[in-house]
Short mmCIF file of C-alpha atoms and ligand atoms in Angstrom, two decimals:
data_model
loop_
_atom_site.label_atom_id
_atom_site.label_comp_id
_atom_site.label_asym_id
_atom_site.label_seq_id
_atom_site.Cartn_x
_atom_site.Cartn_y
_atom_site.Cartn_z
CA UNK A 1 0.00 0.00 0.00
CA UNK A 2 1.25 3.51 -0.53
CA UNK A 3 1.50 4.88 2.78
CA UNK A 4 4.13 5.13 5.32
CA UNK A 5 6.59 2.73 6.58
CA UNK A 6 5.12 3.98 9.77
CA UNK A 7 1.69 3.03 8.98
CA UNK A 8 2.34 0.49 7.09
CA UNK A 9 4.74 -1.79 10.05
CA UNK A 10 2.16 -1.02 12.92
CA UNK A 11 2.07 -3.80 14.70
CA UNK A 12 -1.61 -4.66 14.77
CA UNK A 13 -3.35 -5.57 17.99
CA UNK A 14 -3.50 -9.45 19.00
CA UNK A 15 -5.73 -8.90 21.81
CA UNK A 16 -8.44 -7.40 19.22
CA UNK A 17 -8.03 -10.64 17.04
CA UNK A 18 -9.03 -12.58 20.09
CA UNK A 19 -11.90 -10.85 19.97
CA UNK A 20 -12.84 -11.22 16.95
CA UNK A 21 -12.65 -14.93 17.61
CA UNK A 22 -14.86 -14.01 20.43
CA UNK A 23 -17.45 -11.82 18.95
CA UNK A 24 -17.78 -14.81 16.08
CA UNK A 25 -19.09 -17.27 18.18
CA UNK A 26 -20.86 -14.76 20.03
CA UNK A 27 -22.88 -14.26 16.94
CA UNK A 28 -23.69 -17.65 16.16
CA UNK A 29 -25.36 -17.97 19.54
CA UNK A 30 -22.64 -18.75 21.86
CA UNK A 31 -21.93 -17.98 25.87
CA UNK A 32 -18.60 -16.81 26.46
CA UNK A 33 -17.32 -16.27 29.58
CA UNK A 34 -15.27 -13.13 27.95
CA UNK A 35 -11.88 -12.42 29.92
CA UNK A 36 -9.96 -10.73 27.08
CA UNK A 37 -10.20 -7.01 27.34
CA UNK A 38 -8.98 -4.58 30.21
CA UNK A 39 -12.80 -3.02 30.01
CA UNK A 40 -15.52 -2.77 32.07
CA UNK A 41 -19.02 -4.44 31.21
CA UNK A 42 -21.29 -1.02 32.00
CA UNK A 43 -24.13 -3.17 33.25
CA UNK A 44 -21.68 -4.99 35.70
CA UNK A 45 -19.56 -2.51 36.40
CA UNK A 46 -20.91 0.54 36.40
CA UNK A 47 -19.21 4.42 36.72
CA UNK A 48 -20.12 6.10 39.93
CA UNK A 49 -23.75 7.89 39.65
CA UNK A 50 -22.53 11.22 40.89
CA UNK A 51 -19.46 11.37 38.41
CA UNK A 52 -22.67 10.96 35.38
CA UNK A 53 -24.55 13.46 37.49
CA UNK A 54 -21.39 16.25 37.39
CA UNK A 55 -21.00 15.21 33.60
CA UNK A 56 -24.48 16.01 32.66
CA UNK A 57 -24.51 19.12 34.70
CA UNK A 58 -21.40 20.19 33.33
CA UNK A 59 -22.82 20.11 29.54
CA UNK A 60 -26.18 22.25 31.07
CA UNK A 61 -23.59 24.80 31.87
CA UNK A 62 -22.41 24.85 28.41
CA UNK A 63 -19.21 23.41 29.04
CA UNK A 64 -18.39 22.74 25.40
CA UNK A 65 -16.01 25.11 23.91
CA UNK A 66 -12.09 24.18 23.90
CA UNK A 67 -10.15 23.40 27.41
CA UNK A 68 -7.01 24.88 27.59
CA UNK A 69 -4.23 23.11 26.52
CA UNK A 70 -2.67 21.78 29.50
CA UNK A 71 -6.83 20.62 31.27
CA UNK A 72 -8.72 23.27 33.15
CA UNK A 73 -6.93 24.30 36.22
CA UNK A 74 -9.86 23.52 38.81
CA UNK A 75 -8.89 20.00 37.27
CA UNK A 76 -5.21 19.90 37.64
CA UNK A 77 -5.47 21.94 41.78
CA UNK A 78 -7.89 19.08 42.35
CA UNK A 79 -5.17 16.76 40.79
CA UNK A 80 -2.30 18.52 43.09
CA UNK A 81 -4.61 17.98 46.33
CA UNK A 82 -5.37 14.42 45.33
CA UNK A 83 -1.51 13.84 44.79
CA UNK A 84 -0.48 15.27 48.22
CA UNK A 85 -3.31 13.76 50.32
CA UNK A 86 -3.24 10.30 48.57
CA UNK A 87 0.50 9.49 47.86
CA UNK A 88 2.38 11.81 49.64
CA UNK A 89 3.86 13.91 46.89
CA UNK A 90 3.88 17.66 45.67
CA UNK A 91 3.41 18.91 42.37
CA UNK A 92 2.38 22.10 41.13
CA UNK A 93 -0.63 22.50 38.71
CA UNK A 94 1.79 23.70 35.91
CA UNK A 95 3.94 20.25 36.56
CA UNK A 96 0.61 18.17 35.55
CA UNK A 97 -0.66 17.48 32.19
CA UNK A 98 -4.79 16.85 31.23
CA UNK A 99 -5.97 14.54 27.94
CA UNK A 100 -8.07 12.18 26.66
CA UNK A 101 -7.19 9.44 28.42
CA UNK A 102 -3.88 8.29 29.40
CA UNK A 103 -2.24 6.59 26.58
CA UNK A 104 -1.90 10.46 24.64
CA UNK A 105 0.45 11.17 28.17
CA UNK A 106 2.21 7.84 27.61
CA UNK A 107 2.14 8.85 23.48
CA UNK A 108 4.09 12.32 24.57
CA UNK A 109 6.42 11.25 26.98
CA UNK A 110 7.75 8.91 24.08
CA UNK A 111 7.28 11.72 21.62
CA UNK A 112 8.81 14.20 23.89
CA UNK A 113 12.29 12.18 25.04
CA UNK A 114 12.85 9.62 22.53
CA UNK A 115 15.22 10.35 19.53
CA UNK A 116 14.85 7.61 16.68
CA UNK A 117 17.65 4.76 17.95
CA UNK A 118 17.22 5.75 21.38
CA UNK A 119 16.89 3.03 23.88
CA UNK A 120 13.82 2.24 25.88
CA UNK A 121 13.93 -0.54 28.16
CA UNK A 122 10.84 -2.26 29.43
CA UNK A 123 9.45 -5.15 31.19
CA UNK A 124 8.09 -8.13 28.88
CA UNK A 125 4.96 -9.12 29.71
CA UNK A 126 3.66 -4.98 29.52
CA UNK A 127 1.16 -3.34 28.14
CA UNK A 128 1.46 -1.86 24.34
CA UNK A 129 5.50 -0.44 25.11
CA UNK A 130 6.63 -2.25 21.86
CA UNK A 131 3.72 -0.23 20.01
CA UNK A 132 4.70 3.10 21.44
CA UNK A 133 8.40 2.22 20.60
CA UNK A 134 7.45 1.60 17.06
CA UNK A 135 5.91 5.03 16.94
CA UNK A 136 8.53 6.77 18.07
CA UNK A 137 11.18 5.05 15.85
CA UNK A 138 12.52 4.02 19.38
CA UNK A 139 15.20 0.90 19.81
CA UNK A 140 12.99 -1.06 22.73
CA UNK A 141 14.36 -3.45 24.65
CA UNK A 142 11.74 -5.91 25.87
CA UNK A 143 12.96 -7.41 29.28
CA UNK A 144 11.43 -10.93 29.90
CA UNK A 145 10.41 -11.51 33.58
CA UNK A 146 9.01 -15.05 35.36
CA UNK A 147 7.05 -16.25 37.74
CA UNK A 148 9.47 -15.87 40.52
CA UNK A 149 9.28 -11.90 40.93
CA UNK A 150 5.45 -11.77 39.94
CA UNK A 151 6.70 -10.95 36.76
CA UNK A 152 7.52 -7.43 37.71
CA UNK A 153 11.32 -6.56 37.05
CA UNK A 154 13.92 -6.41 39.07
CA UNK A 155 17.36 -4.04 38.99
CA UNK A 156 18.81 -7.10 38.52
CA UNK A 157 17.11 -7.52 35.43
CA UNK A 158 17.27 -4.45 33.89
CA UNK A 159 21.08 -3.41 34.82
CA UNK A 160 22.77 -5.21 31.99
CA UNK A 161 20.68 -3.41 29.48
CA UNK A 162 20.74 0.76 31.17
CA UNK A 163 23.80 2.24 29.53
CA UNK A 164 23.18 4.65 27.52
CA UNK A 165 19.11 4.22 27.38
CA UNK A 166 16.78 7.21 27.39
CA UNK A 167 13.43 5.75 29.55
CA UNK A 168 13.09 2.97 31.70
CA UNK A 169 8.79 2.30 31.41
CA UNK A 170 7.55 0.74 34.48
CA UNK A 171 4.04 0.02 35.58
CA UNK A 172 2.49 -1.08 38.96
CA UNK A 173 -0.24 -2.46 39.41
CA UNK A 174 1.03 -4.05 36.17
CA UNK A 175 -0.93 -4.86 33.43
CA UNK A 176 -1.26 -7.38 32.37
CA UNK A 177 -0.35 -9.77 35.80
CA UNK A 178 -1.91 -7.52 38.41
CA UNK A 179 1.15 -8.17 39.87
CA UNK A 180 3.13 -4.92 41.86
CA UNK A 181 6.54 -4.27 42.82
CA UNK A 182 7.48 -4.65 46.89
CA UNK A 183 9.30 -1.31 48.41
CA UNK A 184 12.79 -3.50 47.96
CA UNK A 185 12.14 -4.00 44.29
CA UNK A 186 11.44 -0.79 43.31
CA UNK A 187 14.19 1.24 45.92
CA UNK A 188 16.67 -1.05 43.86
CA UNK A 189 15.68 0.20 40.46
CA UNK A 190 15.57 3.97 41.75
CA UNK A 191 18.85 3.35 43.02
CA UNK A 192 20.03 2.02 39.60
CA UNK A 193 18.57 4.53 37.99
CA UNK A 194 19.82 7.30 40.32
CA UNK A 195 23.82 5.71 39.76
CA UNK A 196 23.54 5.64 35.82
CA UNK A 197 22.76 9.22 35.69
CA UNK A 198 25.47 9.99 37.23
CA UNK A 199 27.58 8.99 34.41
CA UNK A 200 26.03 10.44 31.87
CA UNK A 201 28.22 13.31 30.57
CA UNK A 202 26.80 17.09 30.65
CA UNK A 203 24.54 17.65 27.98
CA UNK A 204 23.64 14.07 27.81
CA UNK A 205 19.47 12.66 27.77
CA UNK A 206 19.29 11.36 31.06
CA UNK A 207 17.61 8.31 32.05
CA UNK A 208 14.07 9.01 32.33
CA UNK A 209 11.69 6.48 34.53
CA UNK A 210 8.06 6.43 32.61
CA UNK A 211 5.88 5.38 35.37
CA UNK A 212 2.59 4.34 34.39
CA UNK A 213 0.59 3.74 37.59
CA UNK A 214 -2.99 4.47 36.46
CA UNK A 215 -4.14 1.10 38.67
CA UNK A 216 -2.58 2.63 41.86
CA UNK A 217 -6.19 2.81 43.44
CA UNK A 218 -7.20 -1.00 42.64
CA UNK A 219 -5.01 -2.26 45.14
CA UNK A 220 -6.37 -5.09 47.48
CA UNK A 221 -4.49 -4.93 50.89
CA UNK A 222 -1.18 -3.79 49.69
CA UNK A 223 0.59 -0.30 49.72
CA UNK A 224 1.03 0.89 46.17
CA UNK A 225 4.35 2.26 46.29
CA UNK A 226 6.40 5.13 43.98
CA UNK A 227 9.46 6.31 42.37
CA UNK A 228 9.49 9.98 43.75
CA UNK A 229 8.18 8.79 47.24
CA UNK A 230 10.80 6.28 47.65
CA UNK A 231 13.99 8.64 46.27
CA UNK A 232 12.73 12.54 45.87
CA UNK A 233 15.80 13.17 43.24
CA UNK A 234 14.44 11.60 41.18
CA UNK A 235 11.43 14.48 40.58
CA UNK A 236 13.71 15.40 37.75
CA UNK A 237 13.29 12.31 35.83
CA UNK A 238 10.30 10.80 36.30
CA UNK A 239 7.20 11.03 34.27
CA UNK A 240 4.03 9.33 36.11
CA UNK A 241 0.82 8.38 33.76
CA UNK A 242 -2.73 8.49 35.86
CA UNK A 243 -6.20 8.87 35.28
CA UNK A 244 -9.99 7.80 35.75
CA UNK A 245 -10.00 5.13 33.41
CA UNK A 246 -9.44 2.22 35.62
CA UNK A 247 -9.87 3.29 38.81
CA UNK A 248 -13.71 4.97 38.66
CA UNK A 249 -14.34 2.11 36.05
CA UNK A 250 -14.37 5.23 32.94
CA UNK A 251 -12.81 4.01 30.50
CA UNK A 252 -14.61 5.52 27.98
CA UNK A 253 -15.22 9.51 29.62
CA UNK A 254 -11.88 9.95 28.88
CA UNK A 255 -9.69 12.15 31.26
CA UNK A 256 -6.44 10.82 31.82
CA UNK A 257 -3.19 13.15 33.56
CA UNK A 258 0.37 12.91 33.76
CA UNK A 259 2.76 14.99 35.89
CA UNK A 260 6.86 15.29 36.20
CA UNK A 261 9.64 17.80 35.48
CA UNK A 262 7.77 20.91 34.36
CA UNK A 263 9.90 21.14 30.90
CA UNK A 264 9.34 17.58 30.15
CA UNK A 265 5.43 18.17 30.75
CA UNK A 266 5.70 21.94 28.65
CA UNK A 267 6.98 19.82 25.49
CA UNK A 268 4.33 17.16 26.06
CA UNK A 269 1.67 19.58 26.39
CA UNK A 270 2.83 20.95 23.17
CA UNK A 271 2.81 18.18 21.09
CA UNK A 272 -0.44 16.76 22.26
CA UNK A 273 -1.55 20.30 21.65
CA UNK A 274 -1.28 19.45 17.49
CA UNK A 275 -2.69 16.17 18.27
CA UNK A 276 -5.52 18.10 19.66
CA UNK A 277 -5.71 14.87 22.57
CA UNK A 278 -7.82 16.69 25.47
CA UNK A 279 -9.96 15.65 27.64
CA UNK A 280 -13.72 17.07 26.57
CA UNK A 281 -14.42 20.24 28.58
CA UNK A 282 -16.82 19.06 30.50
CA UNK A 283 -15.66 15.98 31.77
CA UNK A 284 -12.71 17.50 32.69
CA UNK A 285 -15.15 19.68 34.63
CA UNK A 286 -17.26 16.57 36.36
CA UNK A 287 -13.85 15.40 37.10
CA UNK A 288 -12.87 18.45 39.23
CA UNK A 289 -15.55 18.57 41.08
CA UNK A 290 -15.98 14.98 41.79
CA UNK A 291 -12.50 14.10 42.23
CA UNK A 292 -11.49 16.35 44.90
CA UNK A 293 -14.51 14.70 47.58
CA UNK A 294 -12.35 12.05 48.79
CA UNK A 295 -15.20 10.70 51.38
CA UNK A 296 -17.58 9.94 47.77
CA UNK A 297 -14.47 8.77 45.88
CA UNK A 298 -13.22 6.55 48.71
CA UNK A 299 -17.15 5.24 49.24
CA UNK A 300 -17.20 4.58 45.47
CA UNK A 301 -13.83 2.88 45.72
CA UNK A 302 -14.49 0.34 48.54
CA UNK A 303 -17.83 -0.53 46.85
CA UNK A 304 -15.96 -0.96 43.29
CA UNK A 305 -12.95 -2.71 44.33
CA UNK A 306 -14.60 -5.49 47.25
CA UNK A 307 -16.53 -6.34 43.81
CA UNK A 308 -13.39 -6.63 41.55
CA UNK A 309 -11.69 -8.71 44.41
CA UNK A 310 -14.57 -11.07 44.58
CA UNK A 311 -14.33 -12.13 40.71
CA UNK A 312 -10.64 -12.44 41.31
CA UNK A 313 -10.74 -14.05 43.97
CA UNK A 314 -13.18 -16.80 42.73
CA UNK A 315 -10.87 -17.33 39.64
CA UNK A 316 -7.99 -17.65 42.00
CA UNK A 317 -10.23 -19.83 43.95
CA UNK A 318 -11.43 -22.36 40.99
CA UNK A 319 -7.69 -22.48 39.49
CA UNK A 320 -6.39 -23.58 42.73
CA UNK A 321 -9.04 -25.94 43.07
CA UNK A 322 -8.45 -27.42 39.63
CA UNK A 323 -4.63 -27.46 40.40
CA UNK A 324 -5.80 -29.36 43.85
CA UNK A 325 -7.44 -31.63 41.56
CA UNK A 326 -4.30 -32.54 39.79
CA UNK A 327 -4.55 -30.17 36.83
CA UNK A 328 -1.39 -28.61 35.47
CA UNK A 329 -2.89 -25.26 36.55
CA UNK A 330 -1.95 -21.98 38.56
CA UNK A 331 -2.44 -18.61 39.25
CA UNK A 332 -0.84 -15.84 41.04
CA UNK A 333 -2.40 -14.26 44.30
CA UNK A 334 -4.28 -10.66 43.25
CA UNK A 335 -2.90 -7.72 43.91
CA UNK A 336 -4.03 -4.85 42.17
CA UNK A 337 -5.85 -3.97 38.71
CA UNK A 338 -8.53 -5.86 37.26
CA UNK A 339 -6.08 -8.78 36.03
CA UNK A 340 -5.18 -12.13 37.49
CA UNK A 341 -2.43 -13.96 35.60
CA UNK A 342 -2.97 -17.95 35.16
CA UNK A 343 -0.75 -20.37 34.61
CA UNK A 344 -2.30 -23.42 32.48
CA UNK A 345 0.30 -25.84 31.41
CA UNK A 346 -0.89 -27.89 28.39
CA UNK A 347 1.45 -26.86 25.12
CA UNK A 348 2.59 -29.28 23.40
CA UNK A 349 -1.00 -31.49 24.38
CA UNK A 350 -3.04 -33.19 21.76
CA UNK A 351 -6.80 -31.90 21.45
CA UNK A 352 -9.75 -34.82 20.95
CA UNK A 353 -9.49 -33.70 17.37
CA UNK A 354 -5.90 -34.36 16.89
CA UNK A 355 -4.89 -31.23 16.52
CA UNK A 356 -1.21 -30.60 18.77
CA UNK A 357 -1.57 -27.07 20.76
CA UNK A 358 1.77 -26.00 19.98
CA UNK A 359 1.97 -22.43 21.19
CA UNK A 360 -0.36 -20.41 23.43
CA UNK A 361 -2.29 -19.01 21.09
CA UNK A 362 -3.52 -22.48 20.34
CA UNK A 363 -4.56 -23.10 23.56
CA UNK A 364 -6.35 -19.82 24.03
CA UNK A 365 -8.60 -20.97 20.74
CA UNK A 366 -9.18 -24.43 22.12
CA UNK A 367 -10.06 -22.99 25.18
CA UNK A 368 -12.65 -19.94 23.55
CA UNK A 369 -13.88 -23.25 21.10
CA UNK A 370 -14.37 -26.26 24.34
CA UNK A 371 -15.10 -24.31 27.14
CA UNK A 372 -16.52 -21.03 26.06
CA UNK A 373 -13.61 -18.68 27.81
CA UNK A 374 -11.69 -16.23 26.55
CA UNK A 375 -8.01 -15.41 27.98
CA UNK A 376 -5.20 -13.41 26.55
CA UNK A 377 -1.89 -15.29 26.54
CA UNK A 378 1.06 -13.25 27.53
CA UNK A 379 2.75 -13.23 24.27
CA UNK A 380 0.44 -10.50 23.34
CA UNK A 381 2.13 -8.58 26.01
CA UNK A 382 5.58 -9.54 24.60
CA UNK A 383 6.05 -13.19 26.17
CA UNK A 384 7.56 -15.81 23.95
CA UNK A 385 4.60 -17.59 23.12
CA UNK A 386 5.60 -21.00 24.59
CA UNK A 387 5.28 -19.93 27.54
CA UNK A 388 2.46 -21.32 29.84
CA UNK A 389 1.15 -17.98 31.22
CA UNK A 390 -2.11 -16.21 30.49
CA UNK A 391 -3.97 -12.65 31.76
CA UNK A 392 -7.45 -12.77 33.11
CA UNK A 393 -9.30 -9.54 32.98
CA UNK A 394 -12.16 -9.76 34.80
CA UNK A 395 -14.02 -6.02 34.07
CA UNK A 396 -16.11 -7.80 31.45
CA UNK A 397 -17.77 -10.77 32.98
CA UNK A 398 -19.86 -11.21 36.09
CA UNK A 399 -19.16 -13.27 39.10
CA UNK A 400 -21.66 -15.52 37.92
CA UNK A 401 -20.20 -15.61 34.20
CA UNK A 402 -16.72 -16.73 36.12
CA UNK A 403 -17.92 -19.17 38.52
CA UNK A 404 -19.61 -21.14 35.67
CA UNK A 405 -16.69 -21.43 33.66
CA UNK A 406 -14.39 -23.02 35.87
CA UNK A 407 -15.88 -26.16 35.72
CA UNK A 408 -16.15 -25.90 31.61
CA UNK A 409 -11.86 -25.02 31.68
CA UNK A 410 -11.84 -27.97 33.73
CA UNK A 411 -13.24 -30.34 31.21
CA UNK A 412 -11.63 -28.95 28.52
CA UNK A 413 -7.78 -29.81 29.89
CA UNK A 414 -8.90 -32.46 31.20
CA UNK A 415 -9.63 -33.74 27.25
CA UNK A 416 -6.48 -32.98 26.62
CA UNK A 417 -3.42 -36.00 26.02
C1 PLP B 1 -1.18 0.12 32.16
C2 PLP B 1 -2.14 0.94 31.34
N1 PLP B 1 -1.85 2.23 31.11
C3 PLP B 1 -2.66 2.98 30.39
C4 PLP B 1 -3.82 2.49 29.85
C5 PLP B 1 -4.70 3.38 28.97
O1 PLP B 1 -5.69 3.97 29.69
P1 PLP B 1 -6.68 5.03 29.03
O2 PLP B 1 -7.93 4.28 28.72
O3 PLP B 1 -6.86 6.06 30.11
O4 PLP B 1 -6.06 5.60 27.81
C6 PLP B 1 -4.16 1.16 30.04
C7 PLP B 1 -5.36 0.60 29.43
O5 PLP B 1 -5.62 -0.58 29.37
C8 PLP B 1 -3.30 0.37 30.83
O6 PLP B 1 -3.57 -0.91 31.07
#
């Protein structure tokens, strides 16, 4: 086709062919329990009423004309109080950025650092890095992690691959394993971080620390912990992404913010500024007002998340029960997010059909075809795809939905030679 090499090398999304799969056999009639994307279900999961009250009221008052460039400032004070009162840190309202959503902030701190060649290192599984490297010409560096740190990385890790790279993209709560990192993990990675910049020469990029924590309130019982908290220098190079999206279940209102060095966030704010990315004017102004009344947000948030943790919990439940049962099965204790990461060891198994489930994308379509469930193996989040491990999202089913697949998975492997 005549269009870019940009255009035409995007990487196109594996998660959405999974749903295709999905919607296919939705349409010829059948059930499936649908795990697959990092939505919500509306009907199941609902935003908070008073958030769609604000919104509607907002539009009454005519809220509709262009926001400013960098989000209304009501928006971004709100976002300052919110950041002291919540996690301990200060940042003025000209250090924070507004769009439409978070993944323009995570779009423009690429945009804004990365020089085509420059080296981004990130962990492997993680959401969508290799697609933001790909727009911004970057040379990523995928970092595979296992089982025995959660899957989150470790300075240990990362070190051999640091010299000389631009940004470092962490995330915690991470999608996809709703895994996060403990205070020793991360305080080893600052530290890294904090000793490579000291040999880069004047005049050099530093390294920058991308940290994408837009699950930090979907945490079930443990502290979510961060960069600037743990080791203030490093204010100047860090570049958080955070938003509604996950954690008030609106994904779709769109209001997203990022904050960090205020140059970094000036250039960011420019280029989303020709990408014309905000956040509509009047959700920006909902937002304001709802966000800053911690005692409704917190209310909403206890509600929200006891009913996230119970559908996690009965998948963790039913795949240690199977695993009990002598099924080559496992699954990591929840954390945070709305993911629960699965272990389900059958490659290289024969199906009743004769057909061999060589990789885990074979195994995902055996599973959406025999027992009506729908996963996302990790090599869409940059696993090799013989690995064993799968993400869970569980935004789009009910509690119901999940309980009555268990016993279908269970069948299913258990056909399997
Ligand atoms: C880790 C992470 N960051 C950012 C986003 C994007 O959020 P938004 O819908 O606000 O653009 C997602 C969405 O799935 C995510 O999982």
């Amino acid at each position: 086709m005549n269009v870019s090499v940009l255009a035409n090398t995007l990487i196109g999304s594996e998660i959405i062919k999974i749903g295709n799969e999905v919607n296919e056999l939705k349409s010829k009639g059948a059930n499936i329990a649908n795990l697959t994307i990092g939505d919500f279900d509306p009907s199941i999961f609902p935003v908070p009423s008073a958030l769609k009250e604000e919104i509607v009221k907002a539009y009454h008052q005519n809220h509709t004309n262009y926001p400013p460039a960098d989000g209304i400032l009501a928006l971004r004070e709100t976002i300052v109080d919110v950041l002291k009162d919540r996690y301990d840190l200060d940042y003025k309202a000209t250090e924070i950025l507004v769009s439409g959503g978070s993944r323009p902030l995570i779009y423009a701190t690429y945009l804004a650092l990365i020089d085509p060649g420059d080296k981004v290192v990130y962990p492997a599984p993680s959401w969508n890095n290799n697609h933001y490297c790909h727009l911004s010409s970057a040379n990523g560096v995928a970092v595979e992690t296992t089982a025995e740190t959660n899957f989150m990385p470790t300075a240990a890790l990362l070190k051999p691959h640091i010299k000389g790279a631009t940004l470092l993209a962490l995330c915690s709560p991470l999608n996809p394993t709703g895994t996060m990192f403990t205070t020793a993990q991360l305080e080893e990675i600052c530290d890294m971080v904090i000793e490579e910049n000291k040999t880069r020469a004047e005049g050099e990029k530093p390294l920058y620390i991308m940290y994408d924590q837009i699950y930090s309130l979907l945490t079930f019982g443990k502290e979510h912990i961060n960069p600037v908290s743990l080791r203030p220098e490093l204010k100047d190079y860090t570049i958080y992404i955070d938003g509604i999206s996950k954690c008030l279940a609106a994904t779709g209102v769109r209001v997203g913010w990022g904050f960090g060095p205020a140059q970094v966030i000036a250039k960011m704010k420019a280029l989303l500024t020709h990408i014309g990315a905000w956040a509509p004017k009047a959700e920006q102004v909902a937002v304001a007002h709802y966000f800053g009344d911690k005692n409704l947000v917190d209310q909403f948030l206890t509600s929200f998340k006891e009913q996230v943790q119970l559908s996690l919990d009965a998948l963790y439940n039913g795949f240690q029960e199977m695993k009990a049962d002598g099924l080559a099965v496992d699954a990591i204790v929840p954390m945070g997010a709305i993911y629960l990461t699965l272990k389900i060891d059958y490659l290289g198994k024969t199906t009743p059909s004769g057909d061999l489930i060589k990789d885990s994308t074979d195994l995902n379509s055996y599973l959406i075809n025999e027992a009506q469930a729908a996963l996302v193996p990790f090599s869409c989040f940059g696993t090799d795809e013989h690995t064993p491990w799968f993400r869970a999202s569980v935004g789009g089913c009910s509690l119901e939905g999940i309980t009555e697949m268990i016993p279908r998975i269970k069948s299913a492997l258990s056909k399997l030679k």
